[in-house]
Amino acid sequence: MTYAITSDCIRCDRCLSACPTGAIETNGTNVWIEVDRCNQCEGAYGVPQCWSVCPTNEGCVPLTTGVAALAASSAPTNDYWTAWFAKYTQMVERLKGTQQSGYWRQWFDDYAQRLQQLQA
Ligand code: SF4
Ligand code: SF4
């Protein structure tokens, strides 16, 4: 699995010097990873450097899956940071769901109250 730069990239250029294989390129406007030069930092670091130095949440993600897809996947993984981001995304989605159910509960309460007022 290699990594990819997404549209969340703010072009801070931190990953360019962090990559041990020189796989990250820029033309001054865009940043991208040359897939055939990326070895996932194997032998140099335990964590992909482009991912770990990126100041954005999803400026650099696993190419084949993406963080959202990882969160939905039930496949077990031994990669600490992959598991961490997958768990984080799951928690955020759960929080969004909680907020939404609160919204609808409020909506039904208001609706029921107005019905009672109309019937009174
Ligand atoms: S995973 Fe490692 S080798 Fe691949 S682009 Fe990122 S920093 Fe470079
Ligand atoms: S570190 Fe992240 S934000 Fe900075 S250039 Fe690389 S991918 Fe873009």
mmCIF file with all atom_site columns, C-alpha atoms and ligand atoms in Angstrom:
data_model
loop_
_atom_site.group_PDB
_atom_site.id
_atom_site.type_symbol
_atom_site.label_atom_id
_atom_site.label_alt_id
_atom_site.label_comp_id
_atom_site.label_asym_id
_atom_site.label_entity_id
_atom_site.label_seq_id
_atom_site.pdbx_PDB_ins_code
_atom_site.Cartn_x
_atom_site.Cartn_y
_atom_site.Cartn_z
_atom_site.occupancy
_atom_site.B_iso_or_equiv
_atom_site.pdbx_formal_charge
_atom_site.auth_seq_id
_atom_site.auth_comp_id
_atom_site.auth_asym_id
_atom_site.auth_atom_id
_atom_site.pdbx_PDB_model_num
ATOM   1   C  CA  . MET A 1 1   ? 0.000   0.000  0.000  1.00 0.00 ? 1   MET A CA  1
ATOM   2   C  CA  . THR A 1 2   ? 1.410   3.360  -0.976 1.00 0.00 ? 2   THR A CA  1
ATOM   3   C  CA  . TYR A 1 3   ? 0.280   6.819  0.013  1.00 0.00 ? 3   TYR A CA  1
ATOM   4   C  CA  . ALA A 1 4   ? -1.351  9.684  -1.881 1.00 0.00 ? 4   ALA A CA  1
ATOM   5   C  CA  . ILE A 1 5   ? -1.640  13.438 -1.494 1.00 0.00 ? 5   ILE A CA  1
ATOM   6   C  CA  . THR A 1 6   ? -5.251  14.620 -1.397 1.00 0.00 ? 6   THR A CA  1
ATOM   7   C  CA  . SER A 1 7   ? -7.014  17.924 -2.070 1.00 0.00 ? 7   SER A CA  1
ATOM   8   C  CA  . ASP A 1 8   ? -6.733  18.646 1.686  1.00 0.00 ? 8   ASP A CA  1
ATOM   9   C  CA  . CYS A 1 9   ? -3.031  19.329 1.144  1.00 0.00 ? 9   CYS A CA  1
ATOM   10  C  CA  . ILE A 1 10  ? -2.133  22.913 2.057  1.00 0.00 ? 10  ILE A CA  1
ATOM   11  C  CA  . ARG A 1 11  ? 1.260   22.646 0.297  1.00 0.00 ? 11  ARG A CA  1
ATOM   12  C  CA  . CYS A 1 12  ? 3.373   23.213 3.370  1.00 0.00 ? 12  CYS A CA  1
ATOM   13  C  CA  . ASP A 1 13  ? 6.096   21.042 1.753  1.00 0.00 ? 13  ASP A CA  1
ATOM   14  C  CA  . ARG A 1 14  ? 6.995   19.326 5.043  1.00 0.00 ? 14  ARG A CA  1
ATOM   15  C  CA  . CYS A 1 15  ? 6.614   15.866 3.531  1.00 0.00 ? 15  CYS A CA  1
ATOM   16  C  CA  . LEU A 1 16  ? 9.084   16.567 0.714  1.00 0.00 ? 16  LEU A CA  1
ATOM   17  C  CA  . SER A 1 17  ? 12.125  16.609 2.970  1.00 0.00 ? 17  SER A CA  1
ATOM   18  C  CA  . ALA A 1 18  ? 10.683  13.951 5.303  1.00 0.00 ? 18  ALA A CA  1
ATOM   19  C  CA  . CYS A 1 19  ? 10.362  11.253 2.628  1.00 0.00 ? 19  CYS A CA  1
ATOM   20  C  CA  . PRO A 1 20  ? 13.382  8.903  2.831  1.00 0.00 ? 20  PRO A CA  1
ATOM   21  C  CA  . THR A 1 21  ? 13.073  7.773  -0.797 1.00 0.00 ? 21  THR A CA  1
ATOM   22  C  CA  . GLY A 1 22  ? 12.512  11.134 -2.481 1.00 0.00 ? 22  GLY A CA  1
ATOM   23  C  CA  . ALA A 1 23  ? 9.138   9.928  -3.729 1.00 0.00 ? 23  ALA A CA  1
ATOM   24  C  CA  . ILE A 1 24  ? 7.309   13.195 -3.158 1.00 0.00 ? 24  ILE A CA  1
ATOM   25  C  CA  . GLU A 1 25  ? 7.411   15.742 -5.959 1.00 0.00 ? 25  GLU A CA  1
ATOM   26  C  CA  . THR A 1 26  ? 6.122   19.274 -6.431 1.00 0.00 ? 26  THR A CA  1
ATOM   27  C  CA  . ASN A 1 27  ? 5.872   21.669 -9.333 1.00 0.00 ? 27  ASN A CA  1
ATOM   28  C  CA  . GLY A 1 28  ? 5.346   24.612 -7.018 1.00 0.00 ? 28  GLY A CA  1
ATOM   29  C  CA  . THR A 1 29  ? 1.574   24.353 -7.306 1.00 0.00 ? 29  THR A CA  1
ATOM   30  C  CA  . ASN A 1 30  ? 0.789   20.685 -6.671 1.00 0.00 ? 30  ASN A CA  1
ATOM   31  C  CA  . VAL A 1 31  ? 2.383   17.987 -4.528 1.00 0.00 ? 31  VAL A CA  1
ATOM   32  C  CA  . TRP A 1 32  ? 2.218   14.306 -5.447 1.00 0.00 ? 32  TRP A CA  1
ATOM   33  C  CA  . ILE A 1 33  ? 3.812   10.952 -4.665 1.00 0.00 ? 33  ILE A CA  1
ATOM   34  C  CA  . GLU A 1 34  ? 5.620   8.943  -7.333 1.00 0.00 ? 34  GLU A CA  1
ATOM   35  C  CA  . VAL A 1 35  ? 4.153   5.538  -6.530 1.00 0.00 ? 35  VAL A CA  1
ATOM   36  C  CA  . ASP A 1 36  ? 7.060   3.520  -7.911 1.00 0.00 ? 36  ASP A CA  1
ATOM   37  C  CA  . ARG A 1 37  ? 9.503   5.314  -5.577 1.00 0.00 ? 37  ARG A CA  1
ATOM   38  C  CA  . CYS A 1 38  ? 7.363   4.954  -2.413 1.00 0.00 ? 38  CYS A CA  1
ATOM   39  C  CA  . ASN A 1 39  ? 8.246   1.947  -0.258 1.00 0.00 ? 39  ASN A CA  1
ATOM   40  C  CA  . GLN A 1 40  ? 6.001   2.992  2.682  1.00 0.00 ? 40  GLN A CA  1
ATOM   41  C  CA  . CYS A 1 41  ? 9.163   4.035  4.540  1.00 0.00 ? 41  CYS A CA  1
ATOM   42  C  CA  . GLU A 1 42  ? 10.065  0.393  5.113  1.00 0.00 ? 42  GLU A CA  1
ATOM   43  C  CA  . GLY A 1 43  ? 13.496  -0.051 6.592  1.00 0.00 ? 43  GLY A CA  1
ATOM   44  C  CA  . ALA A 1 44  ? 13.763  3.637  7.496  1.00 0.00 ? 44  ALA A CA  1
ATOM   45  C  CA  . TYR A 1 45  ? 10.799  4.419  9.771  1.00 0.00 ? 45  TYR A CA  1
ATOM   46  C  CA  . GLY A 1 46  ? 8.040   2.543  11.532 1.00 0.00 ? 46  GLY A CA  1
ATOM   47  C  CA  . VAL A 1 47  ? 5.460   5.096  10.404 1.00 0.00 ? 47  VAL A CA  1
ATOM   48  C  CA  . PRO A 1 48  ? 5.056   6.604  6.911  1.00 0.00 ? 48  PRO A CA  1
ATOM   49  C  CA  . GLN A 1 49  ? 6.724   9.989  7.215  1.00 0.00 ? 49  GLN A CA  1
ATOM   50  C  CA  . CYS A 1 50  ? 4.490   11.825 4.738  1.00 0.00 ? 50  CYS A CA  1
ATOM   51  C  CA  . TRP A 1 51  ? 1.499   10.865 6.857  1.00 0.00 ? 51  TRP A CA  1
ATOM   52  C  CA  . SER A 1 52  ? 3.104   11.579 10.215 1.00 0.00 ? 52  SER A CA  1
ATOM   53  C  CA  . VAL A 1 53  ? 4.480   15.043 9.387  1.00 0.00 ? 53  VAL A CA  1
ATOM   54  C  CA  . CYS A 1 54  ? 1.371   16.266 7.546  1.00 0.00 ? 54  CYS A CA  1
ATOM   55  C  CA  . PRO A 1 55  ? -0.325  19.045 9.571  1.00 0.00 ? 55  PRO A CA  1
ATOM   56  C  CA  . THR A 1 56  ? -3.729  18.393 7.992  1.00 0.00 ? 56  THR A CA  1
ATOM   57  C  CA  . ASN A 1 57  ? -6.064  15.536 8.853  1.00 0.00 ? 57  ASN A CA  1
ATOM   58  C  CA  . GLU A 1 58  ? -6.203  13.996 5.410  1.00 0.00 ? 58  GLU A CA  1
ATOM   59  C  CA  . GLY A 1 59  ? -3.582  15.740 3.301  1.00 0.00 ? 59  GLY A CA  1
ATOM   60  C  CA  . CYS A 1 60  ? -1.809  12.429 2.874  1.00 0.00 ? 60  CYS A CA  1
ATOM   61  C  CA  . VAL A 1 61  ? -3.695  9.129  3.085  1.00 0.00 ? 61  VAL A CA  1
ATOM   62  C  CA  . PRO A 1 62  ? -3.243  5.474  2.155  1.00 0.00 ? 62  PRO A CA  1
ATOM   63  C  CA  . LEU A 1 63  ? -3.810  5.338  -1.601 1.00 0.00 ? 63  LEU A CA  1
ATOM   64  C  CA  . THR A 1 64  ? -5.923  2.221  -1.937 1.00 0.00 ? 64  THR A CA  1
ATOM   65  C  CA  . THR A 1 65  ? -8.263  2.723  0.978  1.00 0.00 ? 65  THR A CA  1
ATOM   66  C  CA  . GLY A 1 66  ? -8.545  6.271  2.294  1.00 0.00 ? 66  GLY A CA  1
ATOM   67  C  CA  . VAL A 1 67  ? -9.316  6.958  5.934  1.00 0.00 ? 67  VAL A CA  1
ATOM   68  C  CA  . ALA A 1 68  ? -13.095 6.795  5.527  1.00 0.00 ? 68  ALA A CA  1
ATOM   69  C  CA  . ALA A 1 69  ? -12.876 3.440  3.793  1.00 0.00 ? 69  ALA A CA  1
ATOM   70  C  CA  . LEU A 1 70  ? -10.586 2.161  6.524  1.00 0.00 ? 70  LEU A CA  1
ATOM   71  C  CA  . ALA A 1 71  ? -13.122 3.137  9.120  1.00 0.00 ? 71  ALA A CA  1
ATOM   72  C  CA  . ALA A 1 72  ? -15.808 1.156  7.338  1.00 0.00 ? 72  ALA A CA  1
ATOM   73  C  CA  . SER A 1 73  ? -13.563 -1.839 6.868  1.00 0.00 ? 73  SER A CA  1
ATOM   74  C  CA  . SER A 1 74  ? -13.675 -4.700 9.341  1.00 0.00 ? 74  SER A CA  1
ATOM   75  C  CA  . ALA A 1 75  ? -10.341 -6.060 8.113  1.00 0.00 ? 75  ALA A CA  1
ATOM   76  C  CA  . PRO A 1 76  ? -7.862  -6.387 10.984 1.00 0.00 ? 76  PRO A CA  1
ATOM   77  C  CA  . THR A 1 77  ? -4.672  -4.341 10.742 1.00 0.00 ? 77  THR A CA  1
ATOM   78  C  CA  . ASN A 1 78  ? -1.372  -4.371 12.580 1.00 0.00 ? 78  ASN A CA  1
ATOM   79  C  CA  . ASP A 1 79  ? -0.485  -0.806 11.632 1.00 0.00 ? 79  ASP A CA  1
ATOM   80  C  CA  . TYR A 1 80  ? -0.807  1.346  14.750 1.00 0.00 ? 80  TYR A CA  1
ATOM   81  C  CA  . TRP A 1 81  ? -1.506  4.634  12.942 1.00 0.00 ? 81  TRP A CA  1
ATOM   82  C  CA  . THR A 1 82  ? -3.865  3.068  10.414 1.00 0.00 ? 82  THR A CA  1
ATOM   83  C  CA  . ALA A 1 83  ? -5.868  1.664  13.306 1.00 0.00 ? 83  ALA A CA  1
ATOM   84  C  CA  . TRP A 1 84  ? -5.695  4.982  15.156 1.00 0.00 ? 84  TRP A CA  1
ATOM   85  C  CA  . PHE A 1 85  ? -7.095  7.010  12.233 1.00 0.00 ? 85  PHE A CA  1
ATOM   86  C  CA  . ALA A 1 86  ? -9.760  4.399  11.519 1.00 0.00 ? 86  ALA A CA  1
ATOM   87  C  CA  . LYS A 1 87  ? -10.898 4.540  15.156 1.00 0.00 ? 87  LYS A CA  1
ATOM   88  C  CA  . TYR A 1 88  ? -10.851 8.354  15.132 1.00 0.00 ? 88  TYR A CA  1
ATOM   89  C  CA  . THR A 1 89  ? -13.036 8.491  12.023 1.00 0.00 ? 89  THR A CA  1
ATOM   90  C  CA  . GLN A 1 90  ? -15.458 5.978  13.517 1.00 0.00 ? 90  GLN A CA  1
ATOM   91  C  CA  . MET A 1 91  ? -15.781 8.088  16.683 1.00 0.00 ? 91  MET A CA  1
ATOM   92  C  CA  . VAL A 1 92  ? -16.422 11.273 14.687 1.00 0.00 ? 92  VAL A CA  1
ATOM   93  C  CA  . GLU A 1 93  ? -19.111 9.515  12.632 1.00 0.00 ? 93  GLU A CA  1
ATOM   94  C  CA  . ARG A 1 94  ? -20.721 8.235  15.835 1.00 0.00 ? 94  ARG A CA  1
ATOM   95  C  CA  . LEU A 1 95  ? -20.730 11.740 17.317 1.00 0.00 ? 95  LEU A CA  1
ATOM   96  C  CA  . LYS A 1 96  ? -22.371 13.120 14.167 1.00 0.00 ? 96  LYS A CA  1
ATOM   97  C  CA  . GLY A 1 97  ? -25.041 10.420 14.470 1.00 0.00 ? 97  GLY A CA  1
ATOM   98  C  CA  . THR A 1 98  ? -25.673 11.393 18.093 1.00 0.00 ? 98  THR A CA  1
ATOM   99  C  CA  . GLN A 1 99  ? -26.128 15.024 17.151 1.00 0.00 ? 99  GLN A CA  1
ATOM   100 C  CA  . GLN A 1 100 ? -28.524 14.065 14.393 1.00 0.00 ? 100 GLN A CA  1
ATOM   101 C  CA  . SER A 1 101 ? -30.715 11.934 16.668 1.00 0.00 ? 101 SER A CA  1
ATOM   102 C  CA  . GLY A 1 102 ? -30.808 14.858 19.128 1.00 0.00 ? 102 GLY A CA  1
ATOM   103 C  CA  . TYR A 1 103 ? -31.986 17.094 16.316 1.00 0.00 ? 103 TYR A CA  1
ATOM   104 C  CA  . TRP A 1 104 ? -34.833 14.730 15.364 1.00 0.00 ? 104 TRP A CA  1
ATOM   105 C  CA  . ARG A 1 105 ? -35.859 14.188 18.987 1.00 0.00 ? 105 ARG A CA  1
ATOM   106 C  CA  . GLN A 1 106 ? -36.175 17.975 19.323 1.00 0.00 ? 106 GLN A CA  1
ATOM   107 C  CA  . TRP A 1 107 ? -38.098 18.121 16.039 1.00 0.00 ? 107 TRP A CA  1
ATOM   108 C  CA  . PHE A 1 108 ? -40.615 15.493 17.182 1.00 0.00 ? 108 PHE A CA  1
ATOM   109 C  CA  . ASP A 1 109 ? -41.007 17.173 20.593 1.00 0.00 ? 109 ASP A CA  1
ATOM   110 C  CA  . ASP A 1 110 ? -41.823 20.499 18.909 1.00 0.00 ? 110 ASP A CA  1
ATOM   111 C  CA  . TYR A 1 111 ? -44.152 18.778 16.461 1.00 0.00 ? 111 TYR A CA  1
ATOM   112 C  CA  . ALA A 1 112 ? -46.022 16.951 19.244 1.00 0.00 ? 112 ALA A CA  1
ATOM   113 C  CA  . GLN A 1 113 ? -46.296 20.159 21.276 1.00 0.00 ? 113 GLN A CA  1
ATOM   114 C  CA  . ARG A 1 114 ? -47.842 22.049 18.354 1.00 0.00 ? 114 ARG A CA  1
ATOM   115 C  CA  . LEU A 1 115 ? -50.320 19.233 17.706 1.00 0.00 ? 115 LEU A CA  1
ATOM   116 C  CA  . GLN A 1 116 ? -51.410 19.387 21.354 1.00 0.00 ? 116 GLN A CA  1
ATOM   117 C  CA  . GLN A 1 117 ? -51.836 23.167 21.101 1.00 0.00 ? 117 GLN A CA  1
ATOM   118 C  CA  . LEU A 1 118 ? -53.985 22.746 17.968 1.00 0.00 ? 118 LEU A CA  1
ATOM   119 C  CA  . GLN A 1 119 ? -56.158 20.111 19.665 1.00 0.00 ? 119 GLN A CA  1
ATOM   120 C  CA  . ALA A 1 120 ? -56.638 22.190 22.838 1.00 0.00 ? 120 ALA A CA  1
HETATM 121 S  S1  . SF4 B 2 .   ? 5.187   6.510  2.710  1.00 0.00 ? 1   SF4 B S1  1
HETATM 122 FE FE1 . SF4 B 2 .   ? 7.354   7.057  3.079  1.00 0.00 ? 1   SF4 B FE1 1
HETATM 123 S  S2  . SF4 B 2 .   ? 8.406   6.506  1.150  1.00 0.00 ? 1   SF4 B S2  1
HETATM 124 FE FE2 . SF4 B 2 .   ? 6.211   6.656  0.685  1.00 0.00 ? 1   SF4 B FE2 1
HETATM 125 S  S3  . SF4 B 2 .   ? 5.887   8.769  0.011  1.00 0.00 ? 1   SF4 B S3  1
HETATM 126 FE FE3 . SF4 B 2 .   ? 5.438   8.690  2.193  1.00 0.00 ? 1   SF4 B FE3 1
HETATM 127 S  S4  . SF4 B 2 .   ? 7.352   9.311  3.168  1.00 0.00 ? 1   SF4 B S4  1
HETATM 128 FE FE4 . SF4 B 2 .   ? 7.880   8.714  1.050  1.00 0.00 ? 1   SF4 B FE4 1
HETATM 129 S  S1  . SF4 B 2 .   ? 2.863   17.544 4.599  1.00 0.00 ? 2   SF4 B S1  1
HETATM 130 FE FE1 . SF4 B 2 .   ? 0.676   17.359 4.058  1.00 0.00 ? 2   SF4 B FE1 1
HETATM 131 S  S2  . SF4 B 2 .   ? -0.019  19.480 3.696  1.00 0.00 ? 2   SF4 B S2  1
HETATM 132 FE FE2 . SF4 B 2 .   ? 2.252   19.481 3.644  1.00 0.00 ? 2   SF4 B FE2 1
HETATM 133 S  S3  . SF4 B 2 .   ? 2.753   19.275 1.470  1.00 0.00 ? 2   SF4 B S3  1
HETATM 134 FE FE3 . SF4 B 2 .   ? 2.768   17.200 2.372  1.00 0.00 ? 2   SF4 B FE3 1
HETATM 135 S  S4  . SF4 B 2 .   ? 0.651   16.404 2.052  1.00 0.00 ? 2   SF4 B S4  1
HETATM 136 FE FE4 . SF4 B 2 .   ? 0.611   18.629 1.716  1.00 0.00 ? 2   SF4 B FE4 1
#
